[in-house]
Structure formats: C-alpha cells, structure tokens
Coordinates of C-alpha atoms in Angstrom, one line a residue:
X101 CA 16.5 18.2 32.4
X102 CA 14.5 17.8 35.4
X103 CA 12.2 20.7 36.9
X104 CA 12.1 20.9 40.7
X105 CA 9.4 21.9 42.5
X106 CA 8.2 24.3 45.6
X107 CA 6.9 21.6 48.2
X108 CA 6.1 21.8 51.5
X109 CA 9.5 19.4 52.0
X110 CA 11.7 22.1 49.4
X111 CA 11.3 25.7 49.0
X112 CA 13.7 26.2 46.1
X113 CA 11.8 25.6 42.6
X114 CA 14.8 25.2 39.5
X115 CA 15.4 23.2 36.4
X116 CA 18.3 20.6 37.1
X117 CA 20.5 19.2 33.9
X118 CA 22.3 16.5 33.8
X119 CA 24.8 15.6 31.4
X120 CA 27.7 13.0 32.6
X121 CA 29.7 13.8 29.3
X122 CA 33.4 15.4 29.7
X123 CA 34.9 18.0 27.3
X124 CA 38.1 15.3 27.8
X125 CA 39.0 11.6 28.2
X126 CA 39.5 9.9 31.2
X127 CA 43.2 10.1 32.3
X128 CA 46.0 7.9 31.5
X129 CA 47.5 7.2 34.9
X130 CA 48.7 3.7 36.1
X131 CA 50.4 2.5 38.9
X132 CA 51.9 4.5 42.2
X133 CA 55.1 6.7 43.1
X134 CA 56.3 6.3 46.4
X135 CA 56.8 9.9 48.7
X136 CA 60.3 9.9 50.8
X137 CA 59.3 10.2 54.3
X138 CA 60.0 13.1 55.6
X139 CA 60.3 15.3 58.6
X140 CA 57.1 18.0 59.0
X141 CA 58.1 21.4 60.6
X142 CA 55.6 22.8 62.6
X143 CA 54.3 26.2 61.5
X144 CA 52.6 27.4 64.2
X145 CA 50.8 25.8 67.8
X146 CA 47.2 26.9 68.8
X147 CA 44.1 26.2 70.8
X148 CA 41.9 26.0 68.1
X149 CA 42.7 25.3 64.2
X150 CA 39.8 26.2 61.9
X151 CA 40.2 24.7 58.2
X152 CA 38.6 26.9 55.8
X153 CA 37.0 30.1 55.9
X154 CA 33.9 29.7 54.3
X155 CA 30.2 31.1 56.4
X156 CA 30.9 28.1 59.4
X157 CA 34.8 28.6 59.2
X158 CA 34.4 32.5 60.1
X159 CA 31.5 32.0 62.5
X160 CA 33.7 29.4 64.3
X161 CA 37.0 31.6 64.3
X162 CA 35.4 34.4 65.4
X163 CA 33.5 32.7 68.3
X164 CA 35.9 30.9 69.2
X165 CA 38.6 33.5 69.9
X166 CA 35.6 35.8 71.4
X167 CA 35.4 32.6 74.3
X168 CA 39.0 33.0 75.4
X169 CA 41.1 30.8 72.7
X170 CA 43.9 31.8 71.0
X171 CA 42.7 31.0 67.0
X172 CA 44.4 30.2 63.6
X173 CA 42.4 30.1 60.3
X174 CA 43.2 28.6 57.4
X175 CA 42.3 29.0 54.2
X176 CA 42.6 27.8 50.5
X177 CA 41.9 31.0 48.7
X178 CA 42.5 34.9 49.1
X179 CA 39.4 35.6 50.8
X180 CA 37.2 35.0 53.8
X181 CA 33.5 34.1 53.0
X182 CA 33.7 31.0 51.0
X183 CA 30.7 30.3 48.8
X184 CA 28.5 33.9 49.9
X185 CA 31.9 35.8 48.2
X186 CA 34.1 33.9 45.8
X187 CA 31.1 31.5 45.1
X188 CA 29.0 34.6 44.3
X189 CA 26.4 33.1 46.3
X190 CA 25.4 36.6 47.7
X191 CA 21.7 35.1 48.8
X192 CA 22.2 35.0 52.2
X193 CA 18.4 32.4 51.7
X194 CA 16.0 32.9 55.4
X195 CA 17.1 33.8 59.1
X196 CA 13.7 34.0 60.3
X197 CA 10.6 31.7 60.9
X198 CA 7.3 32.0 58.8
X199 CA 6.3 34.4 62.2
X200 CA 8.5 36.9 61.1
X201 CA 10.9 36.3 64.4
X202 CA 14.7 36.2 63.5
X203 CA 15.8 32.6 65.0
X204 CA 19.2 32.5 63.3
X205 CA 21.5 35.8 64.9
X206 CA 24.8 35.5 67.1
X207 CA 27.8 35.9 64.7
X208 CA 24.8 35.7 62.0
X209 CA 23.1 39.0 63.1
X210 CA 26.7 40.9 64.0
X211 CA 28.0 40.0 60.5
X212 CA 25.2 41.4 58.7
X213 CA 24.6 44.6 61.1
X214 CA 28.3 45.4 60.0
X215 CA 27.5 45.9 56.4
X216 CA 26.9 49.4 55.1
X217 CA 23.1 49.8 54.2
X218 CA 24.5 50.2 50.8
X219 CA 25.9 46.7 50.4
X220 CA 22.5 45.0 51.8
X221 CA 19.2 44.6 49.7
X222 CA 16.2 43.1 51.5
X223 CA 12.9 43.6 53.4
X224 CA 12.5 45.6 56.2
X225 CA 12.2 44.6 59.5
X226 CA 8.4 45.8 59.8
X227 CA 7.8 43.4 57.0
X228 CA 9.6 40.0 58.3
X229 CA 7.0 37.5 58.4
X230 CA 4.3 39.4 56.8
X231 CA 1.4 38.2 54.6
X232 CA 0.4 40.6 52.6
X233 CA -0.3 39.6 48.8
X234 CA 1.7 42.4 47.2
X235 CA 4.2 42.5 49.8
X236 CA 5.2 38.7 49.1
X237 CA 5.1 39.0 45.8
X238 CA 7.5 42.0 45.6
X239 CA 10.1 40.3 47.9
X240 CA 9.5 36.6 46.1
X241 CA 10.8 38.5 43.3
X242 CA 13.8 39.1 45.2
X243 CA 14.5 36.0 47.3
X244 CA 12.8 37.2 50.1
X245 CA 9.7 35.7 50.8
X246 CA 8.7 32.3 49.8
X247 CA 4.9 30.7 50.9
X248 CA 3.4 33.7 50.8
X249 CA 5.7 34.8 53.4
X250 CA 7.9 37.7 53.9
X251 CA 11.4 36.5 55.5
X252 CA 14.8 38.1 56.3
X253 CA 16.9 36.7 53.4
X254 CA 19.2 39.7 52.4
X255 CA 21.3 39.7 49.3
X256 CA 24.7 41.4 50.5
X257 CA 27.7 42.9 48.5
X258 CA 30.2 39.9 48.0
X259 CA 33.4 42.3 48.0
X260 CA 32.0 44.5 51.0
X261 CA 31.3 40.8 53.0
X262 CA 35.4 39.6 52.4
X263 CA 36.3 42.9 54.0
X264 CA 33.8 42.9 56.7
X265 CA 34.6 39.3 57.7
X266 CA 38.8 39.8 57.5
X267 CA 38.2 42.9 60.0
X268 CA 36.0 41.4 62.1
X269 CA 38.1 38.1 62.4
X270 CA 41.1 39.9 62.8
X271 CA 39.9 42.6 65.2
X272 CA 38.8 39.4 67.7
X273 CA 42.6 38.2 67.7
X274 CA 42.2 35.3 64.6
X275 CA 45.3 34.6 62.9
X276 CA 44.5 34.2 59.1
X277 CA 46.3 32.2 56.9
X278 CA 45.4 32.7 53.3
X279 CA 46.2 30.4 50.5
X280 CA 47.1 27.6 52.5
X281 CA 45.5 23.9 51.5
X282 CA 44.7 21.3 54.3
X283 CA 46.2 18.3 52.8
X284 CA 45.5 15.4 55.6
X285 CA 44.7 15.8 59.2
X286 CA 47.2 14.4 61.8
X287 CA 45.5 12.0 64.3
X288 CA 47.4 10.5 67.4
X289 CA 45.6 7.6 69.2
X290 CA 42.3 8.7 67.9
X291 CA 42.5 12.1 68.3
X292 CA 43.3 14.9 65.6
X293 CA 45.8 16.9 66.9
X294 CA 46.1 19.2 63.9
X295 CA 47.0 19.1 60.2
X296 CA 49.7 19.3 57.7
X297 CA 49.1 22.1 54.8
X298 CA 50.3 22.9 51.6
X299 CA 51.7 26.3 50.6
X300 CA 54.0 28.1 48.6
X301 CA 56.2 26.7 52.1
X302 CA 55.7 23.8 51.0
X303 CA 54.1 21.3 53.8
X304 CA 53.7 22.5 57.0
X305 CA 51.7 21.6 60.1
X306 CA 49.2 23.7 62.2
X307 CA 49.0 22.1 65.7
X308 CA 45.9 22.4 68.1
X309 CA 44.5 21.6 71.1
X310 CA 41.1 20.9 68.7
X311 CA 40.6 21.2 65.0
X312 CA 37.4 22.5 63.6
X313 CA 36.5 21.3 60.6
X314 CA 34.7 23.8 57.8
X315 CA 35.8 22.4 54.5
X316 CA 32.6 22.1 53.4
X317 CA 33.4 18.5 52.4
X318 CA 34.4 16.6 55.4
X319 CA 38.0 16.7 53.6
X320 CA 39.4 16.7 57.5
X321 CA 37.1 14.5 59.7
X322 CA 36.8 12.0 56.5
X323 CA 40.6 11.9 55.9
X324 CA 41.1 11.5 59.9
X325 CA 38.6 8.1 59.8
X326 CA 35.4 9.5 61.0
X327 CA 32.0 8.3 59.4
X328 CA 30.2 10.3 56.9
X329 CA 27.5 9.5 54.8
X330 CA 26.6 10.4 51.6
X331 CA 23.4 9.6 50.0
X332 CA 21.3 12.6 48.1
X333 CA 18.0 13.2 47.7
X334 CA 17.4 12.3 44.0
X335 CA 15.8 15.1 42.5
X336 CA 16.6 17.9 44.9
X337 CA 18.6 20.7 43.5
X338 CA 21.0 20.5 46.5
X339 CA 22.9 17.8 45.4
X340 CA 23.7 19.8 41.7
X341 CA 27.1 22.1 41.4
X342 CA 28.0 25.1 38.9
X343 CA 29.9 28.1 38.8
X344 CA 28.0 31.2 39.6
X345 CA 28.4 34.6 37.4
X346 CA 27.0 37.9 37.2
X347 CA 26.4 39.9 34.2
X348 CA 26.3 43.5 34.6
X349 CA 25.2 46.3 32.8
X350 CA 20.7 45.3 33.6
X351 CA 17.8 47.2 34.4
X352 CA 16.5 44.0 36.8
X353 CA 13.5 46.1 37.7
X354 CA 12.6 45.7 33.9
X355 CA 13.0 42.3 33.7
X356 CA 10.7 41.2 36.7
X357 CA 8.3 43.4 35.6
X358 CA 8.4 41.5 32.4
X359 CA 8.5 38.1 34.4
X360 CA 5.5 39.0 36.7
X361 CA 3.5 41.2 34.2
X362 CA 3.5 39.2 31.0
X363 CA 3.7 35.2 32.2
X364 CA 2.8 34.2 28.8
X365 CA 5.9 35.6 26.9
X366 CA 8.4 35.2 29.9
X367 CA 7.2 31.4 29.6
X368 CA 8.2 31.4 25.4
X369 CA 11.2 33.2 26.6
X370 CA 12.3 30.4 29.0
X371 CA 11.1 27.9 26.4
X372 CA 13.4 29.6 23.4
X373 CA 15.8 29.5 26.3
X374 CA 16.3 26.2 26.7
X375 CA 15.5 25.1 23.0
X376 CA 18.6 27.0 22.0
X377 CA 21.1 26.2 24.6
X378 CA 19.9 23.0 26.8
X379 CA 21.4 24.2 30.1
X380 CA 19.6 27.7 30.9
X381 CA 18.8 29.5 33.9
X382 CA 16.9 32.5 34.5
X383 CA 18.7 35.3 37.1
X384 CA 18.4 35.9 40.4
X385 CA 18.5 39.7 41.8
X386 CA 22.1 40.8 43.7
X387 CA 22.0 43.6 46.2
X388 CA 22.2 46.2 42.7
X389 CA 19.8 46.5 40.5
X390 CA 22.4 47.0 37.5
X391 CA 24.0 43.8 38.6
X392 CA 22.0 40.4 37.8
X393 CA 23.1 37.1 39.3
X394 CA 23.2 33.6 37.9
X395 CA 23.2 30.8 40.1
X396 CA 23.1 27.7 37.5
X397 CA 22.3 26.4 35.3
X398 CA 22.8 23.3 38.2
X399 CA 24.8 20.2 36.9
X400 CA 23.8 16.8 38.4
X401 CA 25.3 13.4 37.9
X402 CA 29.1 15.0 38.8
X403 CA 30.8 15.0 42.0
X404 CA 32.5 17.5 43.7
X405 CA 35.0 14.7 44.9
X406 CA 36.4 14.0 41.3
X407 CA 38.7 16.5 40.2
X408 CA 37.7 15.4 36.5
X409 CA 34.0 16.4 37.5
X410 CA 35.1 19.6 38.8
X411 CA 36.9 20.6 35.8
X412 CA 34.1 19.9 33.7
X413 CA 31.8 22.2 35.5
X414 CA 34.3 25.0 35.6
X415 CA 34.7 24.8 31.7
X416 CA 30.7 24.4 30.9
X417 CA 30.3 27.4 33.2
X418 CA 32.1 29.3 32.1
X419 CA 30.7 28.9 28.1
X420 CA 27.5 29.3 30.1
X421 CA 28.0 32.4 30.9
X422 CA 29.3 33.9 27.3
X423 CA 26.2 31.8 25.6
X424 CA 23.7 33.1 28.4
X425 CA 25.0 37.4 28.3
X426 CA 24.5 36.7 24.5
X427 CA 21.1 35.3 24.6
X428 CA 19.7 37.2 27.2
X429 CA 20.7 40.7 25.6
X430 CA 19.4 39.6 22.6
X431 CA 16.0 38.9 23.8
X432 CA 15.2 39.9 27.3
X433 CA 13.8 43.3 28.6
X434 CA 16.5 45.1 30.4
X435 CA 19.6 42.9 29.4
X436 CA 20.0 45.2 26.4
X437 CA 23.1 46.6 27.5
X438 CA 24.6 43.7 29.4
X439 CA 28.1 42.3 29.5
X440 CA 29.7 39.4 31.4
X441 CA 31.1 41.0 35.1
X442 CA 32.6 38.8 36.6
X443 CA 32.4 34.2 37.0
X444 CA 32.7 32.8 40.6
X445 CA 36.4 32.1 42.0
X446 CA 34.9 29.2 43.8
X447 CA 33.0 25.8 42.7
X448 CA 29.2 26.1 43.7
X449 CA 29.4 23.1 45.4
X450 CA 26.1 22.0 47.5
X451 CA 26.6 18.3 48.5
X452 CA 29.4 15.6 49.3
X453 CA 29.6 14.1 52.8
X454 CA 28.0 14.7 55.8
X455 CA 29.2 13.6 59.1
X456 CA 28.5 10.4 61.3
X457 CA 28.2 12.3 64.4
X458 CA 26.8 12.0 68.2
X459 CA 23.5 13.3 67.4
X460 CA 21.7 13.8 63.8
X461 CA 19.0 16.8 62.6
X462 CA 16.5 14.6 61.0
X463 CA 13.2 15.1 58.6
X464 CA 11.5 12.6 60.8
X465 CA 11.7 15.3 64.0
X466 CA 10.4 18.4 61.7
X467 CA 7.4 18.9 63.0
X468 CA 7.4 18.5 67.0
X469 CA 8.7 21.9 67.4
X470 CA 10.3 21.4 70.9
X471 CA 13.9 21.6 71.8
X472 CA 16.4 18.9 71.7
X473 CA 18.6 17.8 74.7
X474 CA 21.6 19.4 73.4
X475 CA 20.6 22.3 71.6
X476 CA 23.0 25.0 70.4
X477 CA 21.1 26.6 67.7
X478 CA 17.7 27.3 66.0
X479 CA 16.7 27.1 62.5
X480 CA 14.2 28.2 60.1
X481 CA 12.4 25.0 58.7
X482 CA 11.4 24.6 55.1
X483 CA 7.8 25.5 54.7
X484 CA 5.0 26.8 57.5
X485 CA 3.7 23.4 57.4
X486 CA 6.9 23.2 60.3
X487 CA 7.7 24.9 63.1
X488 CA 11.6 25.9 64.0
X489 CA 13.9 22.9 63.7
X490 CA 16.3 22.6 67.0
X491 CA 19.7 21.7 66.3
X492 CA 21.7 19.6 68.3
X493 CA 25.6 20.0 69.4
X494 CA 25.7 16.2 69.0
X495 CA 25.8 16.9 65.2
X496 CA 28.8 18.6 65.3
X497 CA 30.9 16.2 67.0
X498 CA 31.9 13.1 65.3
X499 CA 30.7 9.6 66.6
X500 CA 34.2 7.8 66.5
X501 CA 37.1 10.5 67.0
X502 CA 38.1 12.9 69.1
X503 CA 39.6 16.3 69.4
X504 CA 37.8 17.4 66.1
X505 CA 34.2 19.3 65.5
X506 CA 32.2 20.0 62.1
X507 CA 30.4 22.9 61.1
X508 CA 28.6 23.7 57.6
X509 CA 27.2 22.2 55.2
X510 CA 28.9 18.6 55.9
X511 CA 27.0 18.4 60.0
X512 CA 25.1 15.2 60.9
X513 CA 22.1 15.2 59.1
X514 CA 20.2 12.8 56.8
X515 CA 19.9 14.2 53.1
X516 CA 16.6 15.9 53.2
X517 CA 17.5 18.0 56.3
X518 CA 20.8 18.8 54.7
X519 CA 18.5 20.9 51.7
X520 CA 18.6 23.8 54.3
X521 CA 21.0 23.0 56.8
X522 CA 23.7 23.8 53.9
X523 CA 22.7 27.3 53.4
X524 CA 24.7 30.1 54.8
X525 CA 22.4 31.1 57.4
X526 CA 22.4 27.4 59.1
X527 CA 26.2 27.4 58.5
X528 CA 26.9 30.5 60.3
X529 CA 24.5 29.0 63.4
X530 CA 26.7 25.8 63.2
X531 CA 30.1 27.6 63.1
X532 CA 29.1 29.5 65.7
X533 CA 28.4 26.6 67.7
X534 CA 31.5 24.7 67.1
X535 CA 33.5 27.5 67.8
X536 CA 32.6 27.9 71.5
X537 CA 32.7 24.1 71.6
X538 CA 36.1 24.3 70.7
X539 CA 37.1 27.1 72.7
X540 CA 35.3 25.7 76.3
X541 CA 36.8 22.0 75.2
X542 CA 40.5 23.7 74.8
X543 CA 40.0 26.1 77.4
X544 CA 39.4 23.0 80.0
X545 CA 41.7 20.7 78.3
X546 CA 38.6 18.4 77.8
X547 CA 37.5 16.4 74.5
X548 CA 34.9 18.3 72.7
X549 CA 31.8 15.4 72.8
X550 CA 32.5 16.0 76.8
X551 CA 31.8 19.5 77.0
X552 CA 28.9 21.1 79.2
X553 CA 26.6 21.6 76.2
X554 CA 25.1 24.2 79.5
X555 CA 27.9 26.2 79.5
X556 CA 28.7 26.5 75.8
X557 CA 25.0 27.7 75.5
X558 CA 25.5 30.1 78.3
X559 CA 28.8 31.3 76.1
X560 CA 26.4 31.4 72.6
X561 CA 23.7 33.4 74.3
X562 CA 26.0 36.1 75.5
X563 CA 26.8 36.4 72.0
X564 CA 24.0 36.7 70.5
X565 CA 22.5 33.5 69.8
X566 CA 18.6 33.0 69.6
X567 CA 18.2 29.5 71.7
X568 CA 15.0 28.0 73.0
X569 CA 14.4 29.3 77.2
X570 CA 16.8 26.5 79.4
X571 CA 13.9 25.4 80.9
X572 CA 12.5 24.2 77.9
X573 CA 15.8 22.4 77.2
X574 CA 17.0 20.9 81.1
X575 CA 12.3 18.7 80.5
X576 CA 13.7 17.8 76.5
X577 CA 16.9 16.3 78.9
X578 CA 14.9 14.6 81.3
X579 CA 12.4 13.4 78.5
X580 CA 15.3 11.5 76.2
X581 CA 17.0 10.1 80.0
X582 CA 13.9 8.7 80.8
X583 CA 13.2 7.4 76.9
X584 CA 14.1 3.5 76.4
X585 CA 17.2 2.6 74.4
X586 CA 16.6 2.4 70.5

C-alpha cells in the first residue's frame, strides 16, 4: 500500500494498493479464427459522430449540434454521463481558481444550473475562493475546498444528472444511440470517416463528416493509427481503477464530526481498517447526507486495457463493498444502520492513453499564467502555487490523422498534467471544445487541425465559455510566430 500525498503538484491525498494477483488463471487461448468478409450496412450518415457519452462526449454533442451540425451519439451503456453517473463519481472536483472566479462554465455551468437545488450539495457562491479557517475546513470535509481554499466542486445527484443530460442533448437535436459499442473506426486515406458498431443489430456503421472521439481510452483515434502515449506518474492515484459504491442508510454529519473532532481514534479506526481487510478506504460525502460514497479502495498495477484486469477489479470491488458496509457499521459513528445501496455500473477507470496531438498541456508551462496561441478553454490548476492553466485546441486534434478530434481524459497532455485534466470539469471544457471544432470543421467542409481556432472561440464564448480577452490571445500568437523552431 502506498499513501499519496497533498502536494503543491497533487491535490488529492489517498492510500493506493497494489496487488497484481487474479481471482483466475490466465486464459487458455491459442492461435486465430479468421472473420468472413463481409458487407457493412450503414446505419445512419451525419456531420458529426460522437463515440461515448461520458462528461466530454455530452459536452461535445451538445455543442456541437448548438453550432449548426446535425449530431449522432453513441453510446455503450443505458445512460448519458459516463463516470459522474454510472461510475458513481458524483464529485464534480473544482471549476474555479484559488480566487474564487469560476474559469470552467459553457456546457459546464448550463449542465449544472439545470439541476434541481435538491440534487446539488456544495458551497455557495459568496464563499467560492474564500479563506476563512472554518469555512475551508467545513467544505474540505466535503470535497470542496482544498489549500485552505474554498472552490466550486459540487457533488450532484447521479440519477437526476442522466436525466438532465438525455433532455438537454435531445432538446438541442442529438440523436442518441444507447447500447451501441464502437468496435474500430473506419479511416479512408488518412482520414476517419466514421465507425462500425456493435449492437443487438449486429455491426453497423455511423458515417460522419468528423468523428469525435470520447471513449475515454483513445479506443477510436488509437484503433484509427494516431499516436498516443502512455506513461503514468508512478505514485499518483490517477493512474489506479475500482468500482465505486455507495452505502446507504449514514448519518455522514456524525462521522466527520468523529473524523475532525477526535483525530486520535479516527486514526486507530483507519489503522483497524486496513489491519483487517488490506484494501480500505474511508468515504467521501454524496449530495445526501444519508447516502455515503466510496470511491476506492484504488487498485494499481492493472490496466484498464486487459479485459482480465478489468474483471478482477469488478470482482474485488464488489467483495469490497460487502466487507467495507460490514466493518464500517460495526465500528464507525453514524454507519450503524448502513446497508450496501447500490455498486457502480461503470469501471472507475482514470488512466490509459493520451493522445499525440498538434499541441500538448504540459507541467513545464504551469506557472506562466498567460494564454496559449490556440486557446479554447481555461482550467483550474492544482495548487495556488499556479495560476489558470490555458488549454490549447492543438490538444485535441491528433498529430498524424485527419477528420477526427479527442476530448476527455485521453487529450494531449504529458502524465502529470493529465492528474486534473481527467476530471469531469476539464472534460466537459474539452468536450465542449471539440464539439464546435467539429461542427465549424463540418460546417465548412474543412479538416478539423485547419479550423479558425478565432472563430470556434467566437462560437464557445457565445455559449458560455470563460476564455482569456482575444487580445491577450492574437500577442501569445505573435509571441510563438516570432519564437525559433525547437
């Protein structure tokens, strides 16, 4: 077990297990079967194809249709949302800077001003960005302030959120398609062009004028030939996987009192904790305070790419859950009542590739502050040893094919800047950003890398999007033209 930190490079402190073990053996399979070519009927022909409708994939749609395209979806599961609903990862983490100002809005902001006040649990606005002692440590208690810092990091109602995102997609003229899995992309001379799915159909192609990719994993861009790369940050909780839970049934008010008023027996507790079962994870609030949520305990040393891996989080989690409801209502204030509510319908998956693209968010740029070239979106930075981190539209587009962008957790970044570009927050910004890329690049029949990154950021600002004043922008443009080569 490893215990991660809060750093000024990390803001996220957790215990991170690693056992490579598997609950079976390896499989027996040898050799190859050979698939009878076969003739692919087209399901349907659009402008722009989204593939998966996680945060990035509905930020995308959304946008995307809201800039003139016509817009298909499609998506694995039976829900909209991705990891913030049938991942349980109902944290929506920081939208604001260590100022209190709220950098991250556009399809962000709209989504979340949708909600009923009863399905959202957080600070209000008076106290974004405050310092107050008691203040931050109330809201630390509840995900919302980290530094000493009060920040905008609602926890939302997963089930409200699937609604609120279907009727928001659908109401801006997305067609969804539910349980429908990308299985390869379809390139012609360099350029996707769409992709074939699975479903109970059978295989079936989505054509489109340009493909978004939100997978998540890169399962498009990587399968279509474009570079990813992915190296982790050893150590860093972002690179771990599990299935989330919740366990109903809590008084969560009593146990933070106990965890904030009595440090000495909260730190036995965690102790007897992991004595007894090895994995363990302490909970997180949820937007109830009957309702606690468990985001771990995070599982290193597997890969979301194996499907062995996979499996053996799903099975460990899901014991995790039974052995954690059991111990914690055994021995911690205000679990005396508490049952297991419901496990995650989705993998907690934080890492696998990230995208070779155009341009890169990198750690080395975190503290200049100033607007890139090509900026499309703005986001919070890790600590307030940094200022806002600008984020290019050159990480969205791959380096070495065309008619595709990425959004989510899988943009151009190097592994330390991934940490918070993977959140939902920074996935919603990017989503949002590919989507009027896509929509401008299909609308004017042009590749996406040769959009006016001018006029997509006129489209994003007249939805909603917090961007740094053009000025600022057109002397960051003339600054890297008049820069030499690397």
């Amino acid at each position: 077990m490893r215990e991660v930190k809060q750093t000024e490079d990390r803001f996220l402190a957790s215990d991170v297990f690693e056992e490579k073990s598997h609950t079976f053996p390896p499989p027996n399979g040898k050799g190859a079967i050979r698939e009878e070519a076969s003739d692919i009927a087209i399901y349907h022909k659009c402008d722009v194809a989204v593939i998966g409708g996680g945060p990035a994939g509905c930020a995308a749609a959304y946008a995307a249709a809201k800039a003139g395209a016509d817009v298909t979806l499609l998506e694995r599961y039976n829900c909209l949302g991705g990891l913030s609903t049938g991942g349980l990862v109902m944290w929506i983490d920081r939208m604001t800077d260590w100022d209190g100002r709220h950098v991250i809005q556009g399809f962000a902001r709209e989504f979340i001003d949708r909600m009923p006040p009863e399905g959202v649990a957080g600070p209000p606005k008076a106290d974004w960005g405050s310092k107050d002692e008691a203040k931050a440590q109330y809201w630390g208690q509840r995900t919302s302030a980290f530094h000493g810092v009060v920040c905008w990091a609602p926890t939302l109602d997963p089930e409200v959120m699937k609604l609120n995102a279907q009727e928001m997609l659908i109401g801006a003229g997305v067609r969804l398609v539910f349980h429908a899995w990308a299985a390869r992309p379809v390139v012609e001379d360099g350029k996707a062009t769409g992709v074939v799915f699975e479903s109970k159909m059978g295989r079936t192609a989505l054509m489109a004028k340009v493909v978004v990719d939100t997978t998540g994993d890169g399962d498009v861009f990587a399968r279509a030939g474009a570079g990813f790369d992915d190296d982790i940050e050893e150590g860093d909780v972002h690179h771990s996987m599990n299935t989330g839970f919740v366990i109903g049934g809590v008084d969560m008010d009593r146990w933070l009192a106990f965890r904030r008023d009595e440090p000495d027996q909260f730190s036995d507790f965690m102790a007897r904790g992991r004595e007894s079962m090895g994995f363990f994870q302490a909970p997180y609030v949820s937007w109830r305070n009957d309702i606690a949520l468990f985001l771990g305990p995070r599982q290193s040393g597997l890969s979301a790419l194996d499907v062995d891996d996979m499996t053996e989080v799903e099975i460990r989690s899901h014991r995790f859950m039974k052995t954690h409801c059991e111990f914690f209502r055994k021995n911690a204030p205000g679990f005396e009542n508490a049952y297991m509510l419901q496990s995650a319908s989705q993998l907690g998956v934080r890492h696998t590739r990230r995208l070779v693209g155009v341009g890169r968010i990198e750690r080395k740029n975190w503290g200049s502050g100033k607007p890139v070239a090509d900026e499309v979106g703005v986001s919070p930075s890790v600590s307030p040893k940094f200022p806002i981190v600008s984020v290019p539209y050159g990480s969205l587009a791959p380096r070495n094919l065309d008619g595709l962008l990425a959004a989510g957790r899988h943009v151009s970044c190097d592994a330390n800047s991934h940490g918070f570009m993977r959140e939902i927050p920074q996935c919603w910004l990017t989503g949002h950003a590919a989507g009027v890329g896509a929509a401008v690049a299909a609308n004017r029949g042009i590749a996406p890398r040769e959009v006016d990154v001018a006029e997509v950021r006129k489209i994003l600002r007249a939805q909603g999007a917090f961007l740094h004043d053009d000025a600022e922008v057109e002397a960051a443009a003339k600054t890297a033209e008049a820069a030499p080569a690397e």
